[in-house]
mmCIF file of C-alpha atoms and ligand atoms in Angstrom:
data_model
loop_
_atom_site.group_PDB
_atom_site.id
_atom_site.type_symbol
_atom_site.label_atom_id
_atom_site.label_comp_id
_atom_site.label_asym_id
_atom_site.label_seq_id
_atom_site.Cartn_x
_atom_site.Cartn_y
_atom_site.Cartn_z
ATOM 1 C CA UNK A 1 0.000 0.000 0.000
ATOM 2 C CA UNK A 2 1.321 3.352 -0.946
ATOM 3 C CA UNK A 3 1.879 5.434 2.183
ATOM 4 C CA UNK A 4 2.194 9.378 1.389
ATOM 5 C CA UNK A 5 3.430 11.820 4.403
ATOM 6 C CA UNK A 6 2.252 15.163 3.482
ATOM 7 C CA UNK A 7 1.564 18.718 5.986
ATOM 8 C CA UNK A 8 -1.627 19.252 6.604
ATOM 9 C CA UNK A 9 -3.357 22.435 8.913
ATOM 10 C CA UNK A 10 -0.583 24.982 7.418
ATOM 11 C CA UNK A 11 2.196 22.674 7.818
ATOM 12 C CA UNK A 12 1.200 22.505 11.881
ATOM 13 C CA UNK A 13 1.019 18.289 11.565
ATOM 14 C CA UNK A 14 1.996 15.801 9.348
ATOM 15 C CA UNK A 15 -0.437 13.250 7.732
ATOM 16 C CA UNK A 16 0.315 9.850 6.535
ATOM 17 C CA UNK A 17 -2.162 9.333 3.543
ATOM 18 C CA UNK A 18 -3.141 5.566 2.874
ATOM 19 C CA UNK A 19 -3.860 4.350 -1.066
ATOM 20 C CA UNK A 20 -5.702 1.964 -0.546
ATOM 21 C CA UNK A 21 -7.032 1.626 -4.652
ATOM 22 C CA UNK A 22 -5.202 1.851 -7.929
ATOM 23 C CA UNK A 23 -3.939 3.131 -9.726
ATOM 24 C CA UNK A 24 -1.693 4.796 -6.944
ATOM 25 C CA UNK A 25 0.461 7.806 -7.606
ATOM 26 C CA UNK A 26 2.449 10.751 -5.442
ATOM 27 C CA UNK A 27 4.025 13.645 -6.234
ATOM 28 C CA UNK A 28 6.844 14.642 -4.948
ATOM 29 C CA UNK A 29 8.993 17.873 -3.276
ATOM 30 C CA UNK A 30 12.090 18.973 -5.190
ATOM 31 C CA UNK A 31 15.060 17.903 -3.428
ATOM 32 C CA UNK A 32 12.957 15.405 -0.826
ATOM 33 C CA UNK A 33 14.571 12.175 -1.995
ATOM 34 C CA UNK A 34 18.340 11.802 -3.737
ATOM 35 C CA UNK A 35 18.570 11.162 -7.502
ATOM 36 C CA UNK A 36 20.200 8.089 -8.240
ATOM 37 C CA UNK A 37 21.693 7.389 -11.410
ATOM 38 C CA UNK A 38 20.588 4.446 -12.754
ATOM 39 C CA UNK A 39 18.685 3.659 -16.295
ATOM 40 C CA UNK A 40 16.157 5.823 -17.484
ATOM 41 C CA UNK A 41 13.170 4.348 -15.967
ATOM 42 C CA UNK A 42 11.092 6.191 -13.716
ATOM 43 C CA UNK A 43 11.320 3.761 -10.359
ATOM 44 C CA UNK A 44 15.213 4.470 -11.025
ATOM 45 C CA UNK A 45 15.220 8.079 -10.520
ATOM 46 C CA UNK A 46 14.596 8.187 -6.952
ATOM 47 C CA UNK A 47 15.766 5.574 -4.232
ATOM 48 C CA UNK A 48 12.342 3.782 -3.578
ATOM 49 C CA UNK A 49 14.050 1.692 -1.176
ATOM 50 C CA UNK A 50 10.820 3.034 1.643
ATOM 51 C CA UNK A 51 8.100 1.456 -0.633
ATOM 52 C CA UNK A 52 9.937 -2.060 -1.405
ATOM 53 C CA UNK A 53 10.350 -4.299 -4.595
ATOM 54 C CA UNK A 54 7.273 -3.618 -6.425
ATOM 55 C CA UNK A 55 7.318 -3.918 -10.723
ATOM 56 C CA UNK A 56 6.431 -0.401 -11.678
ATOM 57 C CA UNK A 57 5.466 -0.198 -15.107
ATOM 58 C CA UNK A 58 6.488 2.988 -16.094
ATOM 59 C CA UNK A 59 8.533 4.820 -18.257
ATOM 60 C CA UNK A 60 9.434 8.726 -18.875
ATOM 61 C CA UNK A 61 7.860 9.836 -21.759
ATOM 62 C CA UNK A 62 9.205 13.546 -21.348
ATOM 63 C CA UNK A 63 11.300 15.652 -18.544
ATOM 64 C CA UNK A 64 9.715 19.218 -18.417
ATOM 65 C CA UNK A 65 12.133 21.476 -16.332
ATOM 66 C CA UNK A 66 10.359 23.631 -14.329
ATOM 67 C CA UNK A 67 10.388 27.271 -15.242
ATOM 68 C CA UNK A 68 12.962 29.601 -13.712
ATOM 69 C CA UNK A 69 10.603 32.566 -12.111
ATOM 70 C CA UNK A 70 13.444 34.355 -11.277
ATOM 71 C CA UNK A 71 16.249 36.715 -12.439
ATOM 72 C CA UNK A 72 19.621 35.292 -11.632
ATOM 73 C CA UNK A 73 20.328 36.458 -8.196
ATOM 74 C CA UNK A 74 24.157 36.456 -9.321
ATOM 75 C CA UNK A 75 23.688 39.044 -12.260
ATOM 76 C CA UNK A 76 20.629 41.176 -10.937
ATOM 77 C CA UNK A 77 21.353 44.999 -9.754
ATOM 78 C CA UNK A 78 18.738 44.283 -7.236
ATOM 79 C CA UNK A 79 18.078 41.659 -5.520
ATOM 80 C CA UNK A 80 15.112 41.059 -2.918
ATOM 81 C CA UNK A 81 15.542 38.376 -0.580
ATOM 82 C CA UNK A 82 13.090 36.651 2.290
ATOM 83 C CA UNK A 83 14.166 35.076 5.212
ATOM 84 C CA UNK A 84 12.026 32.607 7.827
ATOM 85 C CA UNK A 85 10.135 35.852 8.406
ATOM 86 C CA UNK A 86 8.036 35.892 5.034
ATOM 87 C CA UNK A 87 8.213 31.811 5.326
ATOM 88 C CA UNK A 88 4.152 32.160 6.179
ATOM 89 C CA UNK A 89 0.790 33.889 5.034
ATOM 90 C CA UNK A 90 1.811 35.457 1.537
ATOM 91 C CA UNK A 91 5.296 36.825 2.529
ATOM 92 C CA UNK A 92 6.736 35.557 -0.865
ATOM 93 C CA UNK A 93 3.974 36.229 -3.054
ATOM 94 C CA UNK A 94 4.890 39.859 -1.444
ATOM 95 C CA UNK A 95 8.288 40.049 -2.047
ATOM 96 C CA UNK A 96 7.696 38.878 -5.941
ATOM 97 C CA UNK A 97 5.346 41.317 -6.497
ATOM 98 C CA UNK A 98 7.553 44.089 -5.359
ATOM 99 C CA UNK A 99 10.244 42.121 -7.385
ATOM 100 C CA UNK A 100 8.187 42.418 -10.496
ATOM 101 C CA UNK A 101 7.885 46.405 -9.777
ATOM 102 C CA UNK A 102 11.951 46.965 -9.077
ATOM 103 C CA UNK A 103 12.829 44.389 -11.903
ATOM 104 C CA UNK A 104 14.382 42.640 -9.636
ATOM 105 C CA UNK A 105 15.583 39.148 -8.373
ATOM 106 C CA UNK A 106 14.519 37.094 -5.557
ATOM 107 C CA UNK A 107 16.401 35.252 -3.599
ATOM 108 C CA UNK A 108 16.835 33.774 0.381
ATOM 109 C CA UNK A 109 18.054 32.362 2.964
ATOM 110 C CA UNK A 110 18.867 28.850 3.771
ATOM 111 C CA UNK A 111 15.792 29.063 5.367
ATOM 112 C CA UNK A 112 13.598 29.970 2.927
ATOM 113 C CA UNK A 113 15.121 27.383 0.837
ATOM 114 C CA UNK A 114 14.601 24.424 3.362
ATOM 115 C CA UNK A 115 10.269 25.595 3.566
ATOM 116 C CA UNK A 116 10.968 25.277 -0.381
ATOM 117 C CA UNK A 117 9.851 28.528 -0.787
ATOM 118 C CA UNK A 118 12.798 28.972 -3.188
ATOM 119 C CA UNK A 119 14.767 26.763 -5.417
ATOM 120 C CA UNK A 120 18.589 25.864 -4.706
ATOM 121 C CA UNK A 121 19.817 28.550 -7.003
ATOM 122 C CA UNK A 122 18.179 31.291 -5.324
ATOM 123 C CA UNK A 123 19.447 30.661 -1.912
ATOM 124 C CA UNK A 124 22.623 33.251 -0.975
ATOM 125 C CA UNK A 125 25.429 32.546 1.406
ATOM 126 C CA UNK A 126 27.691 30.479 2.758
ATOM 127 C CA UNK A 127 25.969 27.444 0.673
ATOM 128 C CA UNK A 128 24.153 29.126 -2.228
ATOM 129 C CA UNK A 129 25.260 32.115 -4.189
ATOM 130 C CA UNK A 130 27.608 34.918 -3.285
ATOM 131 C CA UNK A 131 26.011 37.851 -4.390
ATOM 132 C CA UNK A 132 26.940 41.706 -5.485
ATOM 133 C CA UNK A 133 24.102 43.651 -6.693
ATOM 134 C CA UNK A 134 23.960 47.548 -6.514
ATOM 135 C CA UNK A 135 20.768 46.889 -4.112
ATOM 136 C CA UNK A 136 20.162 44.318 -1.716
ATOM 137 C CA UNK A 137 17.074 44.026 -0.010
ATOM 138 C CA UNK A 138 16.623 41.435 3.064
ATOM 139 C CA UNK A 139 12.790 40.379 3.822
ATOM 140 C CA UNK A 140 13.023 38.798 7.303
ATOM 141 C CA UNK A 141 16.035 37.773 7.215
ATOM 142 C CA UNK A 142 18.289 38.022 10.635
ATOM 143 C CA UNK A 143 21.565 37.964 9.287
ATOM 144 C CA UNK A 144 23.400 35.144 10.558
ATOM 145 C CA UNK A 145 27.292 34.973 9.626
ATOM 146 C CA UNK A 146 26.477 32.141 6.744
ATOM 147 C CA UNK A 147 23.550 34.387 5.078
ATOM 148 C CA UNK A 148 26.379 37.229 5.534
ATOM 149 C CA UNK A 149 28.846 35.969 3.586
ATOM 150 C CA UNK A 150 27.019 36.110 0.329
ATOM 151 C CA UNK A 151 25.914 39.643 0.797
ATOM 152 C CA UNK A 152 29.400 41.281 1.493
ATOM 153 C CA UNK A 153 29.885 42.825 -1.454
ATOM 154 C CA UNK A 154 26.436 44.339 -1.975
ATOM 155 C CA UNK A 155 26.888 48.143 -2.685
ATOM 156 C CA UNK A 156 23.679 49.121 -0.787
ATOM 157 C CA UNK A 157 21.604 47.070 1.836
ATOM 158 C CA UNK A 158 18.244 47.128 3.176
ATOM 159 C CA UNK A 159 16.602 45.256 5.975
ATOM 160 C CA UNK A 160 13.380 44.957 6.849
ATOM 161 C CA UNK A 161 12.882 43.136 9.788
ATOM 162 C CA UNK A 162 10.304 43.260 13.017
ATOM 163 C CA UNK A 163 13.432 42.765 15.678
ATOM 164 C CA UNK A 164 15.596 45.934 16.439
ATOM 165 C CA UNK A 165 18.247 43.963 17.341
ATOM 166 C CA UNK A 166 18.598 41.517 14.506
ATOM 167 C CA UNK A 167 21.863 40.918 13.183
ATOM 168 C CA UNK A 168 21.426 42.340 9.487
ATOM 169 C CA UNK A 169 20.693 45.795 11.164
ATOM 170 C CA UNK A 170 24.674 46.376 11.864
ATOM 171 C CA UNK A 171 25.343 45.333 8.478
ATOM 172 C CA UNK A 172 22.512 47.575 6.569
ATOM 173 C CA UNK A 173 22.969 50.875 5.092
ATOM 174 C CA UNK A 174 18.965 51.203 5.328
ATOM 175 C CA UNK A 175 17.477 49.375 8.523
ATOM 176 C CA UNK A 176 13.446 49.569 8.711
ATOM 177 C CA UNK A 177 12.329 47.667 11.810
ATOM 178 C CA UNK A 178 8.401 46.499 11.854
ATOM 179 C CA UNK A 179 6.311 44.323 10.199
ATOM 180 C CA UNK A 180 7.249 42.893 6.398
ATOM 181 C CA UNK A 181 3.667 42.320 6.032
ATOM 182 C CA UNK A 182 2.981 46.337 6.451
ATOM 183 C CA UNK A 183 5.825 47.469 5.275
ATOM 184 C CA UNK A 184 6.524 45.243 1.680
ATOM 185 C CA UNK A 185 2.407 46.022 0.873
ATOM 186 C CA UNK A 186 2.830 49.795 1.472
ATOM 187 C CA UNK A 187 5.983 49.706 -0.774
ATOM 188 C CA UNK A 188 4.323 48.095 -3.406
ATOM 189 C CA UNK A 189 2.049 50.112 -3.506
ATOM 190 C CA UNK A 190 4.132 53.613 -3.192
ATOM 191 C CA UNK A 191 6.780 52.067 -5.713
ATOM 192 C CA UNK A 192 5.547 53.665 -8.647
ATOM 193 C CA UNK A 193 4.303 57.341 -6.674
ATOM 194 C CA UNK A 194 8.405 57.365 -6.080
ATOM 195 C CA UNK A 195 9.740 56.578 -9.197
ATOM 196 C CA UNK A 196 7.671 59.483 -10.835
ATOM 197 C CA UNK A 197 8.515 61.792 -7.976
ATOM 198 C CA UNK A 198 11.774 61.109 -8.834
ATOM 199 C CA UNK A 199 12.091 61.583 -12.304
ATOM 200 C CA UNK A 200 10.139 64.798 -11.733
ATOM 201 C CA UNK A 201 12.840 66.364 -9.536
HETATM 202 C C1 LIG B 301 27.176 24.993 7.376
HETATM 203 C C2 LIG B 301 26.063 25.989 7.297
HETATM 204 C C3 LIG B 301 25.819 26.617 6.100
HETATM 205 C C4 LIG B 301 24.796 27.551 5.993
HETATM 206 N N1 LIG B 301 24.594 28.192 4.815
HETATM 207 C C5 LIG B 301 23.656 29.165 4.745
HETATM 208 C C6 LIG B 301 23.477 29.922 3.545
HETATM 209 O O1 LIG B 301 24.107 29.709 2.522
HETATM 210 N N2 LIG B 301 22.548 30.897 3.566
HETATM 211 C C7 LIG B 301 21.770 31.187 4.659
HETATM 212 O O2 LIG B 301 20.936 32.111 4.595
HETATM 213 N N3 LIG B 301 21.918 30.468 5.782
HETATM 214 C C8 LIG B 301 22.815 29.463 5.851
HETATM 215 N N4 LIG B 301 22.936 28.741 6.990
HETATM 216 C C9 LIG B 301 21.902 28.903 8.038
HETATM 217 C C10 LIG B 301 22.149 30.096 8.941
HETATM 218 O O3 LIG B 301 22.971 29.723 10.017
HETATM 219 C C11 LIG B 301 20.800 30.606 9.505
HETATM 220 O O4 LIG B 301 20.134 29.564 10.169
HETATM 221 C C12 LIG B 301 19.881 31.166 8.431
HETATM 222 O O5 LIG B 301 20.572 32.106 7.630
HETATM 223 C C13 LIG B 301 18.693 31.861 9.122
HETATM 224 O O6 LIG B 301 17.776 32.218 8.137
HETATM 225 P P1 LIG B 301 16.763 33.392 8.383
HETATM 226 O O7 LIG B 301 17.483 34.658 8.666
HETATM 227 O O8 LIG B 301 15.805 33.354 7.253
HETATM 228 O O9 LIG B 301 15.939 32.877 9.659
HETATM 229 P P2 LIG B 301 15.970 33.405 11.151
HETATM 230 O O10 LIG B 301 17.341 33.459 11.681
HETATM 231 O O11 LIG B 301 14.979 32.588 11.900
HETATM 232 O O12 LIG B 301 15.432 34.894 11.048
HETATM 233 C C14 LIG B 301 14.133 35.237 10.708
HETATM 234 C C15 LIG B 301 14.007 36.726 10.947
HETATM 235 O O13 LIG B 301 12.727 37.141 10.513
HETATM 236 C C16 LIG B 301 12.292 38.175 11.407
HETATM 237 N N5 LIG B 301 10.842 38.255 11.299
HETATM 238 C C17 LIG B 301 9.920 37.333 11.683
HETATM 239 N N6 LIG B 301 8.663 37.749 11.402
HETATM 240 C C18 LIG B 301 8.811 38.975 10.809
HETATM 241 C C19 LIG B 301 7.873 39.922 10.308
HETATM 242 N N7 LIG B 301 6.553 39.683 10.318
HETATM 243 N N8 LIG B 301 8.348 41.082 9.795
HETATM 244 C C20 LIG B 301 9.689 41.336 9.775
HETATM 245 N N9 LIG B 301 10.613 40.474 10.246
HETATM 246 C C21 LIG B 301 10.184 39.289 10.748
HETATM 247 C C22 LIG B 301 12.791 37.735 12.772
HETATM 248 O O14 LIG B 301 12.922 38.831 13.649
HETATM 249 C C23 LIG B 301 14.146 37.119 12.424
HETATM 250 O O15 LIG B 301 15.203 38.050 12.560
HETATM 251 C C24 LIG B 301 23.956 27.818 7.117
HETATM 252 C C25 LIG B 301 24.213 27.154 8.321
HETATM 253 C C26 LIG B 301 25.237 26.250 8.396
HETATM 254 C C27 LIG B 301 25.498 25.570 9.733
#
């Protein structure tokens, strides 16, 4: 019997969800089980050592990649990150919409990475991508020494973040303490009101 673990109640408890008919199928997380290089046959991708010796009788017909949605964090003059802070409610959808405005990247921290709320690529620091944009913004982020050292050469650096005495703050040219979920909607929002103001000056 297939036997699928997924979050349920916002990610508060996990479920185990029984197949009990067929046919049986599961999707699955990027990055939740190691590739294994084998033949080309789909019960040789992953290791399915959990669910036993059973026939599959499958094959891959096609590999889509999924779509980048991102600018390269590593060539962007902007970058927008989000930290564990925006890791709830629509915190990323936020940050990508003010993204979209700036024309700029997303990124985040390790964090954001391991709630898959980014892909691999996107993460910055110690482990993902050194970065050196003209503008770095950090969404929630706290600034610990392995997010830090992909930031250090960012020209400018802006953190929004609800705790005065996060990290980040000694390291930001720009530090706006409160609420990301007050503060990134009212930016949206204003983004284009300052642009025009300051073309007008
Ligand atoms: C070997 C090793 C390698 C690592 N590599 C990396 C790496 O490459 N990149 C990386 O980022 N980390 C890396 N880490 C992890 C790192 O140590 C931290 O755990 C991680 O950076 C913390 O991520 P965070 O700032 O998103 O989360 P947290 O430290 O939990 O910070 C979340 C912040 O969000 C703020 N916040 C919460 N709610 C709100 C709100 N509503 N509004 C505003 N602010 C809010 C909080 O005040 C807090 O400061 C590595 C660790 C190890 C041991």
């Amino acid at each position: 019997m297939l036997v699928s673990t997924r979050p349920t109640f916002g990610g508060k408890l996990t479920a185990n969800i029984l197949c009990k008919t067929f046919p049986q199928m599961a999707t699955v997380q990027e990055n939740v089980f190691k590739a294994i290089k084998t033949d080309n046959r789909a019960n040789a991708v992953f290791d399915w050592q959990d669910i036993g010796q059973i026939e599959l009788r499958t094959e891959i017909i096609k590999t889509i990649k999924k779509e980048h949605t991102s600018r390269d964090v590593a060539k962007s003059e902007i970058v927008i990150a989000g930290g564990l802070g925006a890791c709830k409610d629509n915190g990323f959808a936020l940050i990508y919409q003010l993204a979209q405005k700036m024309g700029a990247a997303v990124g985040g921290s390790r964090e954001a990475f391991e709630k898959s709320y980014i892909i691999k690529s996107q993460q910055i620091g110690q482990t993902g991508k050194t970065i050196a944009p003209k503008l770095y913004i950090a969404v929630g982020i706290s600034g610990a020494n392995q997010h830090l050292a992909g930031i250090k050469n960012c020209e400018k650096i802006i953190a929004i973040n609800n705790d005065v005495n996060a990290p980040i703050f000694k390291y930001a040219d720009i530090g706006i303490v409160g609420n990301l979920f007050e503060i990134l909607p009212d930016l949206i929002e204003k983004y284009d009101t300052v642009k025009i103001e300051e073309k007008n000056e």
